[in-house]
GROMACS .gro file of C-alpha atoms in nm:
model
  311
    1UNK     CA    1   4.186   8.489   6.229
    2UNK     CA    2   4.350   8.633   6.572
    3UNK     CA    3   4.128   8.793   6.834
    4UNK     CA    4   4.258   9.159   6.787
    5UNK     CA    5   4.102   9.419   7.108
    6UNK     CA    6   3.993   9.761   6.987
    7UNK     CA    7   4.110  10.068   7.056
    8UNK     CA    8   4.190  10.076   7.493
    9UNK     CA    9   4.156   9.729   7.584
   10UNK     CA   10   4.452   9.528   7.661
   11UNK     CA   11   4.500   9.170   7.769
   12UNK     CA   12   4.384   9.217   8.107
   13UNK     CA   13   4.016   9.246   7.950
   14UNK     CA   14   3.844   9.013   8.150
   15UNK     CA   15   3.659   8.864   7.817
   16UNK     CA   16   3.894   8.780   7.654
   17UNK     CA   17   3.940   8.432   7.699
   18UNK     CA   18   3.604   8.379   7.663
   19UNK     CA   19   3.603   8.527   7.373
   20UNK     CA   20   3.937   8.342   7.230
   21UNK     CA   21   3.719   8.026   7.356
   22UNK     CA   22   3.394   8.073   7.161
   23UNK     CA   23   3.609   8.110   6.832
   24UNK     CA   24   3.554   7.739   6.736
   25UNK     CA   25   3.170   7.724   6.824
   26UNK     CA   26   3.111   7.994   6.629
   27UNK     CA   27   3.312   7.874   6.299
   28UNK     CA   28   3.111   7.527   6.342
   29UNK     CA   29   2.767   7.652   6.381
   30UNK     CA   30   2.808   7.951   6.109
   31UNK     CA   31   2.946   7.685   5.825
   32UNK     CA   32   2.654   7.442   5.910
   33UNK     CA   33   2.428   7.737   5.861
   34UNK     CA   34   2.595   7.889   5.517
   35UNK     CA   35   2.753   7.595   5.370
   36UNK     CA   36   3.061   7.767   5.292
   37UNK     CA   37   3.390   7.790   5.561
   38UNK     CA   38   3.500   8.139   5.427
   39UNK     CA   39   3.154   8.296   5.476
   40UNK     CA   40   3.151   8.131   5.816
   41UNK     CA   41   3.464   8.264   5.919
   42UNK     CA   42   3.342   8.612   5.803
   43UNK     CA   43   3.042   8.568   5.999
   44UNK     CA   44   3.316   8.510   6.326
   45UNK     CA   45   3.505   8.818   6.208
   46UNK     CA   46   3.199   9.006   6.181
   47UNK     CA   47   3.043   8.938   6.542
   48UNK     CA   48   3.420   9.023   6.699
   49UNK     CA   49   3.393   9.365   6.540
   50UNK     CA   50   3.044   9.427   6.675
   51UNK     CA   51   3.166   9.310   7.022
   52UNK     CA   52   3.464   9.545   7.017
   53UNK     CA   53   3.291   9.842   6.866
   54UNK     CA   54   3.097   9.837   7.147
   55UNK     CA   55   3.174  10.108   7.438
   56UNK     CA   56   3.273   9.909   7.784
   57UNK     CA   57   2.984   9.967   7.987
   58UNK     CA   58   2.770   9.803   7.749
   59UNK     CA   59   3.033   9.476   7.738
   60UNK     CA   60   3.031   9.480   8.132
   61UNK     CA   61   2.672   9.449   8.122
   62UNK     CA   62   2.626   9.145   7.889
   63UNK     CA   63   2.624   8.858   8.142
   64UNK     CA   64   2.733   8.601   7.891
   65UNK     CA   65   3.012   8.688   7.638
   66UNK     CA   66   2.890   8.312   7.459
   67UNK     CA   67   2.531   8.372   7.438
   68UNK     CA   68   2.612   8.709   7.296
   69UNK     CA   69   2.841   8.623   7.045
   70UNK     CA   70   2.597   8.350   6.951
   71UNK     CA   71   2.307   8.560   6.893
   72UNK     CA   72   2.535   8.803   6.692
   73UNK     CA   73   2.665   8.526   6.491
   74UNK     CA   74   2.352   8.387   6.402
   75UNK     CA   75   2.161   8.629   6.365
   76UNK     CA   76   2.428   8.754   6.048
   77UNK     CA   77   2.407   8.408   5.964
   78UNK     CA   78   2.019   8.425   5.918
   79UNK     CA   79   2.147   8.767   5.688
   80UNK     CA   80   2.295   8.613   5.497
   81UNK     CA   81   2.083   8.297   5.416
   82UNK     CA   82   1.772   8.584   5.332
   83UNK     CA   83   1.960   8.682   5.022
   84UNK     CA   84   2.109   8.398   4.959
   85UNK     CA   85   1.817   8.277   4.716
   86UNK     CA   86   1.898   8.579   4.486
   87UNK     CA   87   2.221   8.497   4.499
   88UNK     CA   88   2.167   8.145   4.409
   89UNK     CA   89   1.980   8.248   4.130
   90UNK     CA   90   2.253   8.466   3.927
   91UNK     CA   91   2.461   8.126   4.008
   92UNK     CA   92   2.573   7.963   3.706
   93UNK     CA   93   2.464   7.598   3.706
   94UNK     CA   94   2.432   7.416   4.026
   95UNK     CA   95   2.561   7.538   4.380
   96UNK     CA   96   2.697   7.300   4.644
   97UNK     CA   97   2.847   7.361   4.992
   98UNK     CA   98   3.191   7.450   5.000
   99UNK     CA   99   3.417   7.150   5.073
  100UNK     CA  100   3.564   7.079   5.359
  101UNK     CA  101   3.949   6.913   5.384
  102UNK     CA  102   4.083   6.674   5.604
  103UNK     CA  103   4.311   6.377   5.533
  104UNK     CA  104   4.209   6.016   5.598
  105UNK     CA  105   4.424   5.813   5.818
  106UNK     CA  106   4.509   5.485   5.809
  107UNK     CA  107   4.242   5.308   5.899
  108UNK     CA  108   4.043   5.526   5.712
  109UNK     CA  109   3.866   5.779   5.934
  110UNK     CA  110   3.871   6.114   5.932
  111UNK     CA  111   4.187   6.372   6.107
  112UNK     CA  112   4.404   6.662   6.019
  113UNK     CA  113   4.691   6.840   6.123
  114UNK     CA  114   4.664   7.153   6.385
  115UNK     CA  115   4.599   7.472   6.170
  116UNK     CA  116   4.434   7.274   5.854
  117UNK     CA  117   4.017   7.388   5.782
  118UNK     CA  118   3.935   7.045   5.959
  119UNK     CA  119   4.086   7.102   6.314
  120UNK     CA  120   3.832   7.466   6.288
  121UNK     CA  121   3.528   7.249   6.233
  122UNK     CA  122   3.418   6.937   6.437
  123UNK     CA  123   3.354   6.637   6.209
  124UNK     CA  124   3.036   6.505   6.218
  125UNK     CA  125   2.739   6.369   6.014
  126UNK     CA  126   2.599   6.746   6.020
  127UNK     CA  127   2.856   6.836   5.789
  128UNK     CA  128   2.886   6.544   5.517
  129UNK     CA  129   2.800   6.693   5.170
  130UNK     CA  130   2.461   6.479   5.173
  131UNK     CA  131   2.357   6.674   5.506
  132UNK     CA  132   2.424   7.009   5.406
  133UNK     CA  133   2.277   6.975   5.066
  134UNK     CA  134   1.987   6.905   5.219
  135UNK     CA  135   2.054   7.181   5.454
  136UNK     CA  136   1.967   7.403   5.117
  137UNK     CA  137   1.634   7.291   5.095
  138UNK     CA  138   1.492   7.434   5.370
  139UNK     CA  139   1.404   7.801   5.386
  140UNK     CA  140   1.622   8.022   5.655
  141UNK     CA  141   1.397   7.988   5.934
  142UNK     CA  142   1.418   7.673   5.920
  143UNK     CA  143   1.738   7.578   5.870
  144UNK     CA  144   1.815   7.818   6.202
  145UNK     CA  145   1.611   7.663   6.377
  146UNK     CA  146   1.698   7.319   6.335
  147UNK     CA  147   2.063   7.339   6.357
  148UNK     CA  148   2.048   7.533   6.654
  149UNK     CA  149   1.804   7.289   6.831
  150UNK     CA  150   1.881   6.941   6.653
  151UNK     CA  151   2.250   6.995   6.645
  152UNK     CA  152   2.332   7.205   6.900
  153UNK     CA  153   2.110   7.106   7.106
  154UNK     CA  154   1.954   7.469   7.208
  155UNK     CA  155   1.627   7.431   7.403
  156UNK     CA  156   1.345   7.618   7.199
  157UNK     CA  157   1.328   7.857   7.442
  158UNK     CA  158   1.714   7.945   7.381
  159UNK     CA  159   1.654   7.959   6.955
  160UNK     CA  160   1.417   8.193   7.048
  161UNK     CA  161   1.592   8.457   7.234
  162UNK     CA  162   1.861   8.432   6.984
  163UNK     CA  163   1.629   8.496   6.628
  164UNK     CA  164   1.400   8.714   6.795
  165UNK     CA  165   1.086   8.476   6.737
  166UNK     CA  166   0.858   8.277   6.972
  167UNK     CA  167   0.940   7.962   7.094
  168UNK     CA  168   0.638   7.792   6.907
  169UNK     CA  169   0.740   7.917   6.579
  170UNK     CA  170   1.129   7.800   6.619
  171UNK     CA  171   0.949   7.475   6.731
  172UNK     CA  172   0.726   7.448   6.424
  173UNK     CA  173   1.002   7.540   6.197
  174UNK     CA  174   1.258   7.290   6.338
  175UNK     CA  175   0.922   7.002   6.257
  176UNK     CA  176   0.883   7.098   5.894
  177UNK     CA  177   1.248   7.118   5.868
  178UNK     CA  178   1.272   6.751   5.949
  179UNK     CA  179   1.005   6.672   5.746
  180UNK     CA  180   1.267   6.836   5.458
  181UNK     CA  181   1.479   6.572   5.571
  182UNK     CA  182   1.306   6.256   5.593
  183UNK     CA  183   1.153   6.325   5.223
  184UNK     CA  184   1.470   6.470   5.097
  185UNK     CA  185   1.741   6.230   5.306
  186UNK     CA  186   1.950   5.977   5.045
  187UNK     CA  187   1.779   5.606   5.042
  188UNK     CA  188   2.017   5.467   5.278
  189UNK     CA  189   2.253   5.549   5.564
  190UNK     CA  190   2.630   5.580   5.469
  191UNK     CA  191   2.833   5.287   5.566
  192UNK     CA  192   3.160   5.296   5.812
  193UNK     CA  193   3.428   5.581   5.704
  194UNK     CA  194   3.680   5.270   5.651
  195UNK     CA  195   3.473   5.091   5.431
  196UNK     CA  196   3.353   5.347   5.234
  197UNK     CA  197   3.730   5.464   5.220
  198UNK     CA  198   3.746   5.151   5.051
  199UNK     CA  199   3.485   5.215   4.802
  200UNK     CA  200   3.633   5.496   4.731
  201UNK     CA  201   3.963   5.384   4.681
  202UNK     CA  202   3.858   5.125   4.435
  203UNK     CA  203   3.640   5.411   4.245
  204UNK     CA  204   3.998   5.594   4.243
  205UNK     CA  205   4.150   5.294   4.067
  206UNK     CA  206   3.915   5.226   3.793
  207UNK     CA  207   3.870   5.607   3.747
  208UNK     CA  208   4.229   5.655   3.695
  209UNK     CA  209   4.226   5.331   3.470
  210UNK     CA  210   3.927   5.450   3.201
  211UNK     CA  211   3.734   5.127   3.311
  212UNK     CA  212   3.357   5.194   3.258
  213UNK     CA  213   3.259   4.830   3.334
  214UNK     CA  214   3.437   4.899   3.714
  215UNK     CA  215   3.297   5.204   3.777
  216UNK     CA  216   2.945   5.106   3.687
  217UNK     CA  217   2.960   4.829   3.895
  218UNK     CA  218   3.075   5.051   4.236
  219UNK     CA  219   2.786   5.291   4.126
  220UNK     CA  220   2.434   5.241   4.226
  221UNK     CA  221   2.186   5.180   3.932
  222UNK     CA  222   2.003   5.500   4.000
  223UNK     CA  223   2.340   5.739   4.116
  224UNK     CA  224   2.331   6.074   4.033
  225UNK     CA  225   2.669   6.305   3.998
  226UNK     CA  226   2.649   6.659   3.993
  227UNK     CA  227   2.905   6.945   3.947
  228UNK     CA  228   2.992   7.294   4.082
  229UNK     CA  229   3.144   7.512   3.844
  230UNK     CA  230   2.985   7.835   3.943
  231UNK     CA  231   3.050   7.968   3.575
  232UNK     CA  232   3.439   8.009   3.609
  233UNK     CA  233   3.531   7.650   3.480
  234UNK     CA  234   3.334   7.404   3.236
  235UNK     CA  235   3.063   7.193   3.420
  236UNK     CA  236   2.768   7.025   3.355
  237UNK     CA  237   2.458   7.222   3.420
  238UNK     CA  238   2.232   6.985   3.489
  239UNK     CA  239   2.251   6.630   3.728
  240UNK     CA  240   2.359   6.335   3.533
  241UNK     CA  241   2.125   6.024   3.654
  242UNK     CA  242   2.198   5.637   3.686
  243UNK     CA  243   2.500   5.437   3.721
  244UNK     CA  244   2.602   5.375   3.350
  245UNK     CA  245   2.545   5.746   3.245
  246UNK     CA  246   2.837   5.842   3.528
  247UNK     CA  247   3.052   5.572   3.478
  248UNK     CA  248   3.047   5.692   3.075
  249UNK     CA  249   3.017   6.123   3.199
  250UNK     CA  250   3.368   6.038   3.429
  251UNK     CA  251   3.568   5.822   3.184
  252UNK     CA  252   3.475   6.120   2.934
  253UNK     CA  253   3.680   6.382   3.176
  254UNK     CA  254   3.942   6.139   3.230
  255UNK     CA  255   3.978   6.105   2.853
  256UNK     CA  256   3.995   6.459   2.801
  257UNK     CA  257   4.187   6.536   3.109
  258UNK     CA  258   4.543   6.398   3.002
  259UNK     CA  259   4.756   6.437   3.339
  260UNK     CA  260   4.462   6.397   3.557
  261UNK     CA  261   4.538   6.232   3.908
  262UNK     CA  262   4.378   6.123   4.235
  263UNK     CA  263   4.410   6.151   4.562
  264UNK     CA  264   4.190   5.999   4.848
  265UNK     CA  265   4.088   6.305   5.127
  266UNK     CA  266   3.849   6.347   5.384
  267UNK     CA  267   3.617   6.552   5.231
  268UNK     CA  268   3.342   6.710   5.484
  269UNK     CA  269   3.439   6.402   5.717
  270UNK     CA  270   3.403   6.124   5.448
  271UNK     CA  271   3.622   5.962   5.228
  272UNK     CA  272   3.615   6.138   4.898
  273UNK     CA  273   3.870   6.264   4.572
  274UNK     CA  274   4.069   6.533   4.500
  275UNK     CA  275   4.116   6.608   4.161
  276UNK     CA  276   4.479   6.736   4.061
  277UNK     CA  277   4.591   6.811   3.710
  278UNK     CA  278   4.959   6.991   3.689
  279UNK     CA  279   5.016   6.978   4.028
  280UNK     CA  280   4.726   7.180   4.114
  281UNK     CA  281   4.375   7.142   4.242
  282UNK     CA  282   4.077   7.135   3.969
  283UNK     CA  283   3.839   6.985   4.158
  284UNK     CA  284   3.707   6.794   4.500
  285UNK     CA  285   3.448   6.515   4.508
  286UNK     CA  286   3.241   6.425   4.812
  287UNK     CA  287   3.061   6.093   4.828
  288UNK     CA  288   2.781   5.910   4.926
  289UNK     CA  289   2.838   5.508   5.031
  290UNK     CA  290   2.577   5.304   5.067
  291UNK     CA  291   2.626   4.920   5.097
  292UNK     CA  292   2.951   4.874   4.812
  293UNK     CA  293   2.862   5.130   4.596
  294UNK     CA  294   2.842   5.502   4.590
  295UNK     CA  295   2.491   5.669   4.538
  296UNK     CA  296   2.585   6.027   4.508
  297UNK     CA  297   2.874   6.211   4.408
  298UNK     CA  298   2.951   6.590   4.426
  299UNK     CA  299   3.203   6.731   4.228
  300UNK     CA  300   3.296   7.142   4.289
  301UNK     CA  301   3.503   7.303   4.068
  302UNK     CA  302   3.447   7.613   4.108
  303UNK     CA  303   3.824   7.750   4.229
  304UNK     CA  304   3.690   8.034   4.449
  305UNK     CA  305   3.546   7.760   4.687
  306UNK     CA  306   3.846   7.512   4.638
  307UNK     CA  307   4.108   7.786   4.826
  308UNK     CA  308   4.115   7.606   5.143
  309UNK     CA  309   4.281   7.272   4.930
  310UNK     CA  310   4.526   7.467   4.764
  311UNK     CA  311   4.784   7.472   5.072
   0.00000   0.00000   0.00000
């Protein structure tokens, strides 16, 4: 999206860098709040329009262009995430966040060219599929509140001004969204990109091969897979649990799949699999690494959220 001014203004407009500038922020704190890059950057859209249909007196008097466009920006966010539960529940079968791309380098960790979804949104832990899933949990208050304050580091005092509620209730909100966390948050931390890259690779090679026996032993005992399909392509409704029951689920697709290949990708900032089958995208999985072996693995399907991996 390019910063267009309204009707009068020119490039002289004395907020226009800064608003050029906040572009980025905004993209990264809308997908952490929605889960999904092209709602995000209709979010950003969204708060430019607001700032340009507004008459120039009112812009002259806004003493920061960043705080403004943040409040706008979240506060659509916050929108959004209200109906998102009735949304959710005319979704067929599971929803996960929309993945993010990025190519793995070398030595494993994560990059991408300029222009690509991955030089929009910074890289972090906040946006591995494992984080935002859990993300979903919490109710939209919540959620608000704790990315603003745990991951943007916005005092309480600042969340507040921007949803409109007191600072004790953006504090108590953040607390219980934590508390999501800790009871929610997979059994173990995920190891280095370039060793889960490696993981990862091997799970590519014995995926591609048929070989149950390989893939159960680079799954956890108690792993759990599940997929996106969102009603347009086939999926499996529910989450398939333990080690041997993926290994046996994946070889099935594979079997089916004739043509099916692999490639390794960054996916949300860890190393995960893009599905290909004729030369085009089916599907994206995101993993989880712990120790050697993968505990969770998220596979969309769903081709309205796989767009940004079809270029």
């Amino acid at each position: 999206m390019t910063i267009q001014p309204g009707p009068g203004y020119d490039l002289s407009d004395p907020h226009l860098a800064a608003l050029a500038g906040e572009r980025r922020r905004l993209i990264n704190l809308a997908y952490r709040l929605l889960g999904s890059l092209s709602e995000a950057e209709d979010v950003v859209q969204e708060t430019y329009v607001r700032w340009y249909a507004m008459p120039r007196q009112r812009q002259e008097a806004v003493e920061s262009v960043g705080a403004w466009l943040t409040t706008v920006a979240t506060r659509i966010c916050l929108n959004l995430l209200g109906s998102a539960r009735a949304r959710r529940e005319r979704y067929v079968g599971h929803w996960i966040p929309e993945p993010l791309p990025g190519p793995i380098e070398s030595d494993g960790s994560p990059g991408g060219p300029a222009g690509d979804p991955a030089d929009r949104v910074t890289l972090d832990e906040s946006v591995t599929m494992a984080f935002l899933v859990l993300l979903e949990s919490m109710t939209p208050a919540e959620r608000v509140a704790f990315v603003l304050h745990d991951v943007f580091r916005y005092s309480f005092t600042e969340v507040a001004g921007i949803v409109g509620r007191s600072p004790a209730a953006c504090r108590q909100s953040a607390s219980s969204a934590r508390r999501r966390l800790r009871d929610g948050r997979p059994p173990a931390r995920p190891v280095p990109a370039g060793r889960a890259a490696g993981v990862v690779r091997d799970f590519k090679q014995a995926w591609a091969a048929k070989d149950v026996g390989a893939l159960i032993g680079l799954l956890d005992p108690a792993a759990t897979a599940v997929g996106d399909g969102g009603g347009r392509v086939s999926a499996v409704p529910y989450p398939i649990e333990g080690g041997e029951q993926v290994a046996h689920f994946l070889v099935r697709i594979a079997a089916k799949a004739t043509g099916l290949t692999f490639d390794e990708r960054t996916v949300n900032g860890r190393p995960g699999l893009v599905a290909r089958h004729a030369g085009a995208t089916v599907a994206v999985y995101a993993f989880h690494v712990a120790g050697d072996r993968s505990t969770h693995i998220w596979g969309v399907l769903n081709p309205e959220k796989l767009r940004p991996w079809t270029t």
